[in-house]
Short mmCIF file of C-alpha atoms and ligand atoms in Angstrom, two decimals:
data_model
loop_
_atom_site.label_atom_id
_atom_site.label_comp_id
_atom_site.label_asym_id
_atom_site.label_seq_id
_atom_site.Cartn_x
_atom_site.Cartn_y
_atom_site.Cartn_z
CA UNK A 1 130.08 -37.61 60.87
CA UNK A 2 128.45 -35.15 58.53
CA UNK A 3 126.55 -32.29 60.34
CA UNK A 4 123.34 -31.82 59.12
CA UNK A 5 120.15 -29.49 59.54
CA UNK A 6 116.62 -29.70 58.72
CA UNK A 7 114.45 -26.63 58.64
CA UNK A 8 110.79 -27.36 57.93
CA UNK A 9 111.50 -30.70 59.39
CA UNK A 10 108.16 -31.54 60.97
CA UNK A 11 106.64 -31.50 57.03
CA UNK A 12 106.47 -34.13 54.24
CA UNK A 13 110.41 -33.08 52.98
CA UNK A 14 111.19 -32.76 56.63
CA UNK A 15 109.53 -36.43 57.81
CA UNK A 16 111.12 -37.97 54.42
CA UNK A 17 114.36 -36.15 55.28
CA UNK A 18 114.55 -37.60 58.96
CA UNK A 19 113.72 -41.41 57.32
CA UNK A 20 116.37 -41.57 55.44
CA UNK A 21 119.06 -39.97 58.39
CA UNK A 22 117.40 -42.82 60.64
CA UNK A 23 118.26 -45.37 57.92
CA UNK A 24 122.01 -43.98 58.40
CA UNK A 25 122.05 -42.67 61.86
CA UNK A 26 125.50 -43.41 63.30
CA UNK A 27 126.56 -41.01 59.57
CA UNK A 28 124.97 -38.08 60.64
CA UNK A 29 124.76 -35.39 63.66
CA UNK A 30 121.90 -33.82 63.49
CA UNK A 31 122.55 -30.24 64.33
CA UNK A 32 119.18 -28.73 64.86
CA UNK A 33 115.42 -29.06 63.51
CA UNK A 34 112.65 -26.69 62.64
CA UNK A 35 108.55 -26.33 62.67
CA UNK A 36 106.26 -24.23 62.81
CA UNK A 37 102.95 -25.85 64.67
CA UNK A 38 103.37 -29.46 65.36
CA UNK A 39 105.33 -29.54 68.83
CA UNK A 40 104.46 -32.77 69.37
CA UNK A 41 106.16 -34.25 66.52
CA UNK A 42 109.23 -31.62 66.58
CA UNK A 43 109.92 -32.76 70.22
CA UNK A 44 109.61 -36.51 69.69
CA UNK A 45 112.09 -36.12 66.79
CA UNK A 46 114.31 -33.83 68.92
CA UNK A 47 114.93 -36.38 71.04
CA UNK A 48 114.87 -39.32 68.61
CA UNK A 49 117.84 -37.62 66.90
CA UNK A 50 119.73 -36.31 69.95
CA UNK A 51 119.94 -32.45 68.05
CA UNK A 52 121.36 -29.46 69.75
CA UNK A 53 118.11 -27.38 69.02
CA UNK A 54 114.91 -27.14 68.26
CA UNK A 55 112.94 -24.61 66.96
CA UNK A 56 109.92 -23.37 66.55
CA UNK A 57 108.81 -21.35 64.11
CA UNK A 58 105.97 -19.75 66.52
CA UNK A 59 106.47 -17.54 69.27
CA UNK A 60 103.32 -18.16 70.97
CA UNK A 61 104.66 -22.42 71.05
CA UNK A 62 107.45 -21.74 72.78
CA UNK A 63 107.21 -22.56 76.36
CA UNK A 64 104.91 -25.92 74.72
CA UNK A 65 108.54 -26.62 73.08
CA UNK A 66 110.49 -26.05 76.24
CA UNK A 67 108.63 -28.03 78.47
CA UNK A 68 108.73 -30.88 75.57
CA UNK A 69 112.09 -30.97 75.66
CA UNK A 70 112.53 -30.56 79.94
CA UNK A 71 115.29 -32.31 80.84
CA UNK A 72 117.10 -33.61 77.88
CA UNK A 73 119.67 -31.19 77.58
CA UNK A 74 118.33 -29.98 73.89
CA UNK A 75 118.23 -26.27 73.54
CA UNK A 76 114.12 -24.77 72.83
CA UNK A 77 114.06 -21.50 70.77
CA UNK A 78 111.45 -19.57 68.73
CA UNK A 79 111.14 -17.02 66.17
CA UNK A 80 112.08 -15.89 62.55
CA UNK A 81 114.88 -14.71 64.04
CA UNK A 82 115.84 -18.52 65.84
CA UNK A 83 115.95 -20.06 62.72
CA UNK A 84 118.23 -17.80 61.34
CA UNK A 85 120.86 -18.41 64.20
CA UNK A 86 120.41 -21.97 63.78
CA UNK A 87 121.24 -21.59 60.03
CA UNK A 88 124.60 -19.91 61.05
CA UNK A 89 125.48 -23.14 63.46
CA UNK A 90 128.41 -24.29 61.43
CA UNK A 91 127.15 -27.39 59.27
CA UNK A 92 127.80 -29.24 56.41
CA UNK A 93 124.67 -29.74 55.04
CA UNK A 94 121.56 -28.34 55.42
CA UNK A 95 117.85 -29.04 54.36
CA UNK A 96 115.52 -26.15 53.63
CA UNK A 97 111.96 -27.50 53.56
CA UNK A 98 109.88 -24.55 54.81
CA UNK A 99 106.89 -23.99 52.89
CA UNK A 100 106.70 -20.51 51.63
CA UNK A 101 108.76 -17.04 51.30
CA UNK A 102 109.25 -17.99 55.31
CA UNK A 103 112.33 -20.35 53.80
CA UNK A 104 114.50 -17.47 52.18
CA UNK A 105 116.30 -16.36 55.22
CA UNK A 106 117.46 -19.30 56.95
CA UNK A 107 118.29 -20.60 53.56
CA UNK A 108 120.54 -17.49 52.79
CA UNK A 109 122.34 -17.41 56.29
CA UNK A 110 123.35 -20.77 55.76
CA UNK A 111 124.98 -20.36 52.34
CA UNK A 112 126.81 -17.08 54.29
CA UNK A 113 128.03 -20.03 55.93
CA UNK A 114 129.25 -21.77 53.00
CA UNK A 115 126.77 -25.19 53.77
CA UNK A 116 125.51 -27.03 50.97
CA UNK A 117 121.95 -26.01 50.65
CA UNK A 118 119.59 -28.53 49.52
CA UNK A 119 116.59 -26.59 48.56
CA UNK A 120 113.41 -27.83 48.75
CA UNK A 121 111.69 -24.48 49.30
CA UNK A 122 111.22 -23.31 45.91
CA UNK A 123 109.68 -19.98 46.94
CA UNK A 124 113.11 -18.97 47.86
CA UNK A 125 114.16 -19.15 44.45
CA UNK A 126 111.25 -17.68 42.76
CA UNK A 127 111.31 -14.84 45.30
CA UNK A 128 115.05 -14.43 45.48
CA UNK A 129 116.70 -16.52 43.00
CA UNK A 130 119.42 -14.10 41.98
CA UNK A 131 120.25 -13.04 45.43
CA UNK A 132 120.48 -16.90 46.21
CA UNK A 133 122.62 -18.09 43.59
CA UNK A 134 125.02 -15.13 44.05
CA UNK A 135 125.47 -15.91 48.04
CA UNK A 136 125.69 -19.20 47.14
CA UNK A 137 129.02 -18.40 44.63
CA UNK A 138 130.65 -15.43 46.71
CA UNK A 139 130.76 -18.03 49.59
CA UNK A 140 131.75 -21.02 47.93
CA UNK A 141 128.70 -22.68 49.01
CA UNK A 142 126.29 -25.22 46.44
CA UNK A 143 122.66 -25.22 45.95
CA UNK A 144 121.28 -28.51 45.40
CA UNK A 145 118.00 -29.09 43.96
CA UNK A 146 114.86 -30.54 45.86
CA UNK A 147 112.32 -30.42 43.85
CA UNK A 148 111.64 -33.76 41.52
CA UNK A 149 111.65 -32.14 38.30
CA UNK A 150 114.72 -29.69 39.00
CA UNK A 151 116.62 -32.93 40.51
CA UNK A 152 116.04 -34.73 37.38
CA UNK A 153 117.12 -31.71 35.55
CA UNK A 154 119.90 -31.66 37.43
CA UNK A 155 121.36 -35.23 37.08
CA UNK A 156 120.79 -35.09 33.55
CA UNK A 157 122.94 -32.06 33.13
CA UNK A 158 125.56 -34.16 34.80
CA UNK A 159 128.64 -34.00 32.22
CA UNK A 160 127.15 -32.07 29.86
CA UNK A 161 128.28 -28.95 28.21
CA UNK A 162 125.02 -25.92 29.34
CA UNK A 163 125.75 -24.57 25.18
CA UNK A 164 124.53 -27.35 23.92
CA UNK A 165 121.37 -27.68 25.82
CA UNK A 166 118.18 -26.38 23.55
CA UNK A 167 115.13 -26.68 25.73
CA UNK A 168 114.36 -27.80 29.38
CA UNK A 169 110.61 -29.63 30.13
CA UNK A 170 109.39 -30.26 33.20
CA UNK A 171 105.83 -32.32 33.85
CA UNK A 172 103.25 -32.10 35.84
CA UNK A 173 100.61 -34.46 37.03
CA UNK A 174 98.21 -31.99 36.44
CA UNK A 175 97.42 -31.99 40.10
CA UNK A 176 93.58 -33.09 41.44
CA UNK A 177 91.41 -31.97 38.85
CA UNK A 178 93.45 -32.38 35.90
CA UNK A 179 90.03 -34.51 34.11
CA UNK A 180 87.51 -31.76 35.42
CA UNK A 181 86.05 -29.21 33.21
CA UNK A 182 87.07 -25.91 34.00
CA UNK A 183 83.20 -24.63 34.44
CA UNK A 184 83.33 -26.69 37.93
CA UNK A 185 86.58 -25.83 38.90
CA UNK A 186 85.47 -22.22 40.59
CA UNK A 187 82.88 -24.29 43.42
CA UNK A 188 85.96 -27.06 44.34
CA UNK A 189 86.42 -27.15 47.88
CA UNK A 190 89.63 -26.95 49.67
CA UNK A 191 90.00 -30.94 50.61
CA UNK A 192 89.27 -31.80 46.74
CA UNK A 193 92.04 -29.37 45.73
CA UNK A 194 94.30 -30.67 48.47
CA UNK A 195 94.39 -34.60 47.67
CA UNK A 196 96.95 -35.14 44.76
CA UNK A 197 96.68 -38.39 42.52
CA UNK A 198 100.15 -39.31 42.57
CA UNK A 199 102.49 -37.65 45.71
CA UNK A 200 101.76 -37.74 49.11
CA UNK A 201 102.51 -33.99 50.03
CA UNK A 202 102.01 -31.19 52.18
CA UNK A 203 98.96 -29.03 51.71
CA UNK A 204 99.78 -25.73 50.34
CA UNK A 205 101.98 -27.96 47.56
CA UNK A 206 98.98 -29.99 47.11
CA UNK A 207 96.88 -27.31 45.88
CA UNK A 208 99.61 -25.50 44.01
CA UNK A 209 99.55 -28.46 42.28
CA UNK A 210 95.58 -28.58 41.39
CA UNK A 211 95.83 -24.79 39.97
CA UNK A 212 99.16 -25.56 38.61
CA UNK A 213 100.65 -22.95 40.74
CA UNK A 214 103.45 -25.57 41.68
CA UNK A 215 104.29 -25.77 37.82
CA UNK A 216 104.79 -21.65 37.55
CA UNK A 217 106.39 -21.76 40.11
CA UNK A 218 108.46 -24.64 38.97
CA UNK A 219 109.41 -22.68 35.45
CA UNK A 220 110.46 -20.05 37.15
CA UNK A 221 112.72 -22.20 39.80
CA UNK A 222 113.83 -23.26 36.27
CA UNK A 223 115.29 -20.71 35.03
CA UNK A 224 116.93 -19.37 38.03
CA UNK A 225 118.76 -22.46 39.26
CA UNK A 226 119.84 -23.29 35.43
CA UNK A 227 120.36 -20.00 33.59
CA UNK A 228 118.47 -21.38 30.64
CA UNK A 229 116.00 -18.56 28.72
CA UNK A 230 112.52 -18.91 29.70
CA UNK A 231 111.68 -19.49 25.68
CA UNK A 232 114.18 -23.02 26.51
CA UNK A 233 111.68 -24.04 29.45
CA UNK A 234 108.40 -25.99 29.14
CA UNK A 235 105.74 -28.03 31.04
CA UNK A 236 104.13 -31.07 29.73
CA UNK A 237 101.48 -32.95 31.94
CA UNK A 238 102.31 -36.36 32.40
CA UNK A 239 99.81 -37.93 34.62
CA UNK A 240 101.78 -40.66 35.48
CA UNK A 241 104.55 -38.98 37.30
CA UNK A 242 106.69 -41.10 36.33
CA UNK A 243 109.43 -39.27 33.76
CA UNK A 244 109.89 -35.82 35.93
CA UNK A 245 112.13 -33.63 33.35
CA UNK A 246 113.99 -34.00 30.34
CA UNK A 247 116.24 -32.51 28.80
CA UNK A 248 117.09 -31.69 25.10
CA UNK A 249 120.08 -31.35 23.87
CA UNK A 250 121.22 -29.83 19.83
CA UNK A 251 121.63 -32.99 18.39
CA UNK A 252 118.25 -33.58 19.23
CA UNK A 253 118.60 -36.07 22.20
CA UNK A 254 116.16 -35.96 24.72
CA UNK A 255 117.25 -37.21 28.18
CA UNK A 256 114.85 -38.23 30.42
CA UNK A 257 114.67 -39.05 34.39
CA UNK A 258 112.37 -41.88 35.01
CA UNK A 259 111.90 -42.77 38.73
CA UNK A 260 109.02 -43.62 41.04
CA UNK A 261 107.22 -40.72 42.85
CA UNK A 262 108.54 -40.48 46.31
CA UNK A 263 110.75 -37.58 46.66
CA UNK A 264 113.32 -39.61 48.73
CA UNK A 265 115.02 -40.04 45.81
CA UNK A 266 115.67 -36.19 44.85
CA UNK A 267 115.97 -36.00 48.97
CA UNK A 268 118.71 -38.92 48.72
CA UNK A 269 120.41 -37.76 45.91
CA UNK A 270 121.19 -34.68 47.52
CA UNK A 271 122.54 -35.69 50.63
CA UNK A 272 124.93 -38.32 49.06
CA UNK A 273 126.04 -35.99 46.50
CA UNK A 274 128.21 -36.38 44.25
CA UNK A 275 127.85 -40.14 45.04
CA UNK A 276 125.04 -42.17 44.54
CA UNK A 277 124.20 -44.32 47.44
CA UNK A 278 121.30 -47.30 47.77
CA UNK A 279 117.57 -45.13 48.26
CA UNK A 280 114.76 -47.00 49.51
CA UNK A 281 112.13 -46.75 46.59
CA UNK A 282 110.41 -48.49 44.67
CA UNK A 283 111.79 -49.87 41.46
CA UNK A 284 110.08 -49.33 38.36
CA UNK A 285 108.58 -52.38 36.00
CA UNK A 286 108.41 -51.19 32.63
CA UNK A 287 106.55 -53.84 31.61
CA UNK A 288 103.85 -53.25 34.13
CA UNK A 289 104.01 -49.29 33.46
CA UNK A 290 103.12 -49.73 29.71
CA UNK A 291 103.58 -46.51 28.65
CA UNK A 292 104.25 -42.74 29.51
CA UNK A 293 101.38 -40.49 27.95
CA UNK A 294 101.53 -36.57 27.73
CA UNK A 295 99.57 -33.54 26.88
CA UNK A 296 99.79 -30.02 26.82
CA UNK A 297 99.62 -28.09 29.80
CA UNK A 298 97.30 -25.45 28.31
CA UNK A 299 97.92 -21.61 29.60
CA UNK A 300 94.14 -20.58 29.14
CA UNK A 301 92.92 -23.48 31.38
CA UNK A 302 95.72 -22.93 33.47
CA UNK A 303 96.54 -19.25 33.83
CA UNK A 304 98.77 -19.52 36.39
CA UNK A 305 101.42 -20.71 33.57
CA UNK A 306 100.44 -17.55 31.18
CA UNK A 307 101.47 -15.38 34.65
CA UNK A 308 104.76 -17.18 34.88
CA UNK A 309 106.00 -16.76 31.59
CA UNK A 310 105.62 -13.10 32.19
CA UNK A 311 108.00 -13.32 35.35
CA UNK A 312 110.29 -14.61 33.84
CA UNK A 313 110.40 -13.02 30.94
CA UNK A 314 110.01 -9.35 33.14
CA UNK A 315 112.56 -11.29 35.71
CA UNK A 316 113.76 -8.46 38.77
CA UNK A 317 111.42 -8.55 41.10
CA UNK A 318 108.75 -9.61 39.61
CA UNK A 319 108.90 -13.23 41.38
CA UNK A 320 108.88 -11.98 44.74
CA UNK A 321 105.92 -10.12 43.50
CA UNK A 322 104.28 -13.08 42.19
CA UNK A 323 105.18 -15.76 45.03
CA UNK A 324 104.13 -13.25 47.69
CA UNK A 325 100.51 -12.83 45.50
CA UNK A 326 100.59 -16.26 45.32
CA UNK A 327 100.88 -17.13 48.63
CA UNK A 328 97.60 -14.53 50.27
CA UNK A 329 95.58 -15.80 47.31
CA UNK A 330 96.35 -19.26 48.31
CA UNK A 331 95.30 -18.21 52.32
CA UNK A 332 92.20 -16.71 51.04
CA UNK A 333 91.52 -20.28 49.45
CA UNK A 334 91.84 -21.89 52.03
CA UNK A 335 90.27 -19.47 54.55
CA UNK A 336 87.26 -20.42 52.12
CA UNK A 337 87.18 -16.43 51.39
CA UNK A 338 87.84 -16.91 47.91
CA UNK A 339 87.44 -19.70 44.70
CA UNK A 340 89.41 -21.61 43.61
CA UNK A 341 89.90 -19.89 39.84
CA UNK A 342 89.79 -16.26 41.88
CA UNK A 343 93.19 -17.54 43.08
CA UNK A 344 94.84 -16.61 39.63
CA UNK A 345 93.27 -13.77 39.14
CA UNK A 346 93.84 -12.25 42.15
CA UNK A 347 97.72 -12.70 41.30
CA UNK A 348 97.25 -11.04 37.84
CA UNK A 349 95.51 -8.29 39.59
CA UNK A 350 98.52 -7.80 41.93
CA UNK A 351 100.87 -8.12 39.65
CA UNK A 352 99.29 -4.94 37.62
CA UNK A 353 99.06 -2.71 40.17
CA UNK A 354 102.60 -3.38 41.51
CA UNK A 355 103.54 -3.03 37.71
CA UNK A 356 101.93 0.64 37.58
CA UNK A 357 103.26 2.01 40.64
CA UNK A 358 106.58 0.20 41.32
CA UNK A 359 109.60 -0.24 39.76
CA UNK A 360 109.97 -4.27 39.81
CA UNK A 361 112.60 -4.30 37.53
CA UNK A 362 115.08 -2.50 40.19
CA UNK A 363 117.92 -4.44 41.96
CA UNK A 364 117.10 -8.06 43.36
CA UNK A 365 118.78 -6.92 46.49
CA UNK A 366 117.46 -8.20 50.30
CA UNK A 367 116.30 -4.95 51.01
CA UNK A 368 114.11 -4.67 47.89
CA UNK A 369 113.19 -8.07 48.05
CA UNK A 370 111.36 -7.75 51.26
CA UNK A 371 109.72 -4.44 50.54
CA UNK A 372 108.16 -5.94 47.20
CA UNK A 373 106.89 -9.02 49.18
CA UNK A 374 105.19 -6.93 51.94
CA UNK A 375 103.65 -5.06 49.26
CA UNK A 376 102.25 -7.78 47.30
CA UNK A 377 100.95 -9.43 50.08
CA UNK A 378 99.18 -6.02 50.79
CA UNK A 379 97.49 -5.54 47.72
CA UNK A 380 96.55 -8.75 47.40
CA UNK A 381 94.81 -8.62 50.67
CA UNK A 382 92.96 -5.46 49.11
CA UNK A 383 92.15 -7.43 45.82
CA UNK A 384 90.74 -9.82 47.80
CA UNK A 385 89.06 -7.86 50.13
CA UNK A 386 87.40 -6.72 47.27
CA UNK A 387 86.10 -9.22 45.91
CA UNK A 388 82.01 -9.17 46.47
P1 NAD B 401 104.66 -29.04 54.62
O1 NAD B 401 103.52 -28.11 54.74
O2 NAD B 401 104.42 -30.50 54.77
O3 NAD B 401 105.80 -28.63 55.68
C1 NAD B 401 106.20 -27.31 55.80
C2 NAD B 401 107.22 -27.13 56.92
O4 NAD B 401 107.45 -25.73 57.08
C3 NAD B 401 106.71 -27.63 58.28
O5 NAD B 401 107.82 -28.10 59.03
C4 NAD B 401 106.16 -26.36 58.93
O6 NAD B 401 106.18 -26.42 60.33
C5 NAD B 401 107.14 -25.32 58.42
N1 NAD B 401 106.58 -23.98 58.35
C6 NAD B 401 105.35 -23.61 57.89
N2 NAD B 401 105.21 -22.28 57.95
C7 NAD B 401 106.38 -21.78 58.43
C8 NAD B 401 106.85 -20.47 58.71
N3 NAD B 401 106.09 -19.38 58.49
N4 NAD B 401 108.11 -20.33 59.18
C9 NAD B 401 108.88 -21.40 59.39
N5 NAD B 401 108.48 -22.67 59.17
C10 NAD B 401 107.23 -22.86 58.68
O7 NAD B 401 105.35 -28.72 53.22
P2 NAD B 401 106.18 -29.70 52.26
O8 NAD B 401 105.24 -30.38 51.34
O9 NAD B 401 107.15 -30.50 53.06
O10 NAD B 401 106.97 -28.64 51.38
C11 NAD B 401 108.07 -27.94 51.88
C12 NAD B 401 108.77 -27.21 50.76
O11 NAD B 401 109.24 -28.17 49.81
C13 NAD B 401 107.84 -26.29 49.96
O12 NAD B 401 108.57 -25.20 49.50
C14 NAD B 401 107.41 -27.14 48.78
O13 NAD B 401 107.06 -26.38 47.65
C15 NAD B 401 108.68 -27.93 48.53
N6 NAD B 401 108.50 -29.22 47.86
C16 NAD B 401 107.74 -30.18 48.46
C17 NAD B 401 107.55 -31.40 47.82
C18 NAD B 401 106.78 -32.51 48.50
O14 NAD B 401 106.71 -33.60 47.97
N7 NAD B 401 106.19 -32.31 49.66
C19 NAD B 401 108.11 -31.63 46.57
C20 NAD B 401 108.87 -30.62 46.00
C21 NAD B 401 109.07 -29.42 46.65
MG1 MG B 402 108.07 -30.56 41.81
#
């Protein structure tokens, strides 16, 4: 039986995660699960799944968790620091589906542990991606891709020689308001920008997705999980979701991953890896698809792109600068305390006053990682603040 964890397990990665364990129970122990909020459904899969622990993100839930769990022999805990002990449980295979910079740590303590991480939480990457990939190769452990687009990338790099790849595009769906003129887009309100055409997702993703957020952060993920040059990377919408990367190659092939949107399939295809076992989605009809369209994702209607080229191309920390902007901007959305197109500037605005005072290009080491997140989640609280 493999042993497997799921942090972030009481979200849409988590809940898809768990469906296809069910589908295979009597393969897997299920070592321990994560969330954050939602007791209710943490406990109820707790027990479903027979795990060793649960845990809860917050503090303040604990003693809900514990009495949730009364008398069925699973272990309650709580905390930052909980989740990190759970990722050090010896396991084979672990899923890190935490939304947000929140993922990093766990993540990291279980590659320490040599576990295959499957990796979901992109923020990890973008904030740490250097850090991640090198604790993931001085312990022997793999990263596995769990985002669609990096998935595809992924399986179309299978047997192929990295040299003789020329250029990497992702697509994008273009998120909720991908046919809206930009004049309207600063009045949207937070439920437009959080229903997606095409996935069924969790909030914050959702709306990552209408500012194309998701996407910079996606070109960035990119570059760090691949090695390729940010000039090799592009995004393309595609509004059917249907074709999630491709790749192109120097004798000019271009291969493409077609496959439904449901992310059980990138979820699947990491947890059988390197085999490829039956998934439960839908199979495409070509015939009744028609045809793929694209366009240009365009940086000045999107500036959130523009800012992501310029990670990469500064690279150090400038991602955990970025994510960390990203993330209070995204709050302040939400918390209704900003617009929706104040979102990108307010990461700009971090990102050049960090750039003035800091050195961002200094070691992507733990230590500097943190500091540089705090910070930019500081000063975009002031830019914000600002704001009249
Ligand atoms: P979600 O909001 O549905 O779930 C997030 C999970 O993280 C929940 O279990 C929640 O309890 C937990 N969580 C939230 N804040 C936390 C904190 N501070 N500390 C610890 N745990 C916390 O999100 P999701 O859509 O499942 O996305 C999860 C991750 O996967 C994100 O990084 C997202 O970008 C990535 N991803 C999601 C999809 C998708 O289809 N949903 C696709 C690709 C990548
Ligand atoms: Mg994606």
């Amino acid at each position: 039986m493999r042993r497997v964890t799921i942090f972030g397990a009481t979200g849409s990665i988590g809940q898809n995660t768990i469906d296809l364990i069910k589908r295979d129970r009597d393969a897997y122990d299920v070592v321990g699960l994560t969330g954050a909020g939602n007791i209710a459904q943490l406990a109820a899969d707790a027990r479903d799944l027979n795990v060793e622990v649960a845990v809860t993100a917050d503090e303040s839930r604990y003693s809900e968790l514990k009495d949730a769990l009364a008398g069925t022999g699973i272990e309650a805990a709580a905390g930052a620091g909980a989740l990190v002990d759970l990722a050090a449980r010896p396991a084979d295979w672990t899923m890190s589906s935490i939304v947000g910079a929140a993922g990093l740590l766990p993540g990291l303590e279980a590659l320490k542990h040599g576990n295959t991480l499957a990796l979901a939480n992109k923020e990890s990457l973008v904030t740490a991606g250097p850090l991640l990939m090198a604790t993931a190769k001085q312990h022997g452990a793999q990263v596995l891709p769990v985002d669609s687009e990096h998935s595809a990338v992924f399986q179309a790099l299978i047997g192929e020689d990295l040299a003789c790849v020329e250029r990497v595009i992702i697509t994008a769906s273009g998120g909720a308001f991908r046919d809206r003129p930009i004049e309207d887009l600063q009045t949207v309100t937070v439920s437009e920008a959080a229903s997606h055409p095409n996935w069924d997702m969790g909030t914050r993703i959702t709306i990552d997705s209408a500012s194309m957020f998701n996407k910079a952060l996606e070109l960035i993920e990119t570059k760090e999980y691949f090695g390729v040059s940010a000039s090799q990377i592009e995004a393309v919408i595609h509004p059917e979701s249907l074709i999630h990367a491709l790749v192109g190659f120097c004798d000019g092939a271009l291969m493409a991953h077609v496959g439904p949107p449901d992310m059980r399939h990138a979820i699947g295809f990491a947890l059988h890896y390197p085999d490829r076992k039956c998934l439960p989605v839908e199979r495409l009809d070509l015939t009744q698809i028609g045809q793929f369209t694209f366009r240009k994702a365009c940086e000045d209607r999107y500036p959130a792109l523009r800012l992501a080229r310029e990670v990469m191309d500064q690279g150090g920390l400038w991602g955990a600068a970025f994510n960390a902007a990203k993330e209070q901007a995204l709050d302040a959305f939400i918390a209704e305390d900003i617009g929706f197109l104040t979102m990108a500037a307010i990461v700009d605005e971090t990102l050049s006053t960090l750039a003035a005072g800091q050195d961002l290009l200094a070691d992507v080491t733990l230590e500097n990682i943190l500091k540089t997140d705090q910070l930019a989640r500081t000063t975009a609280q002031e830019h914000i603040k600002s704001r009249p």
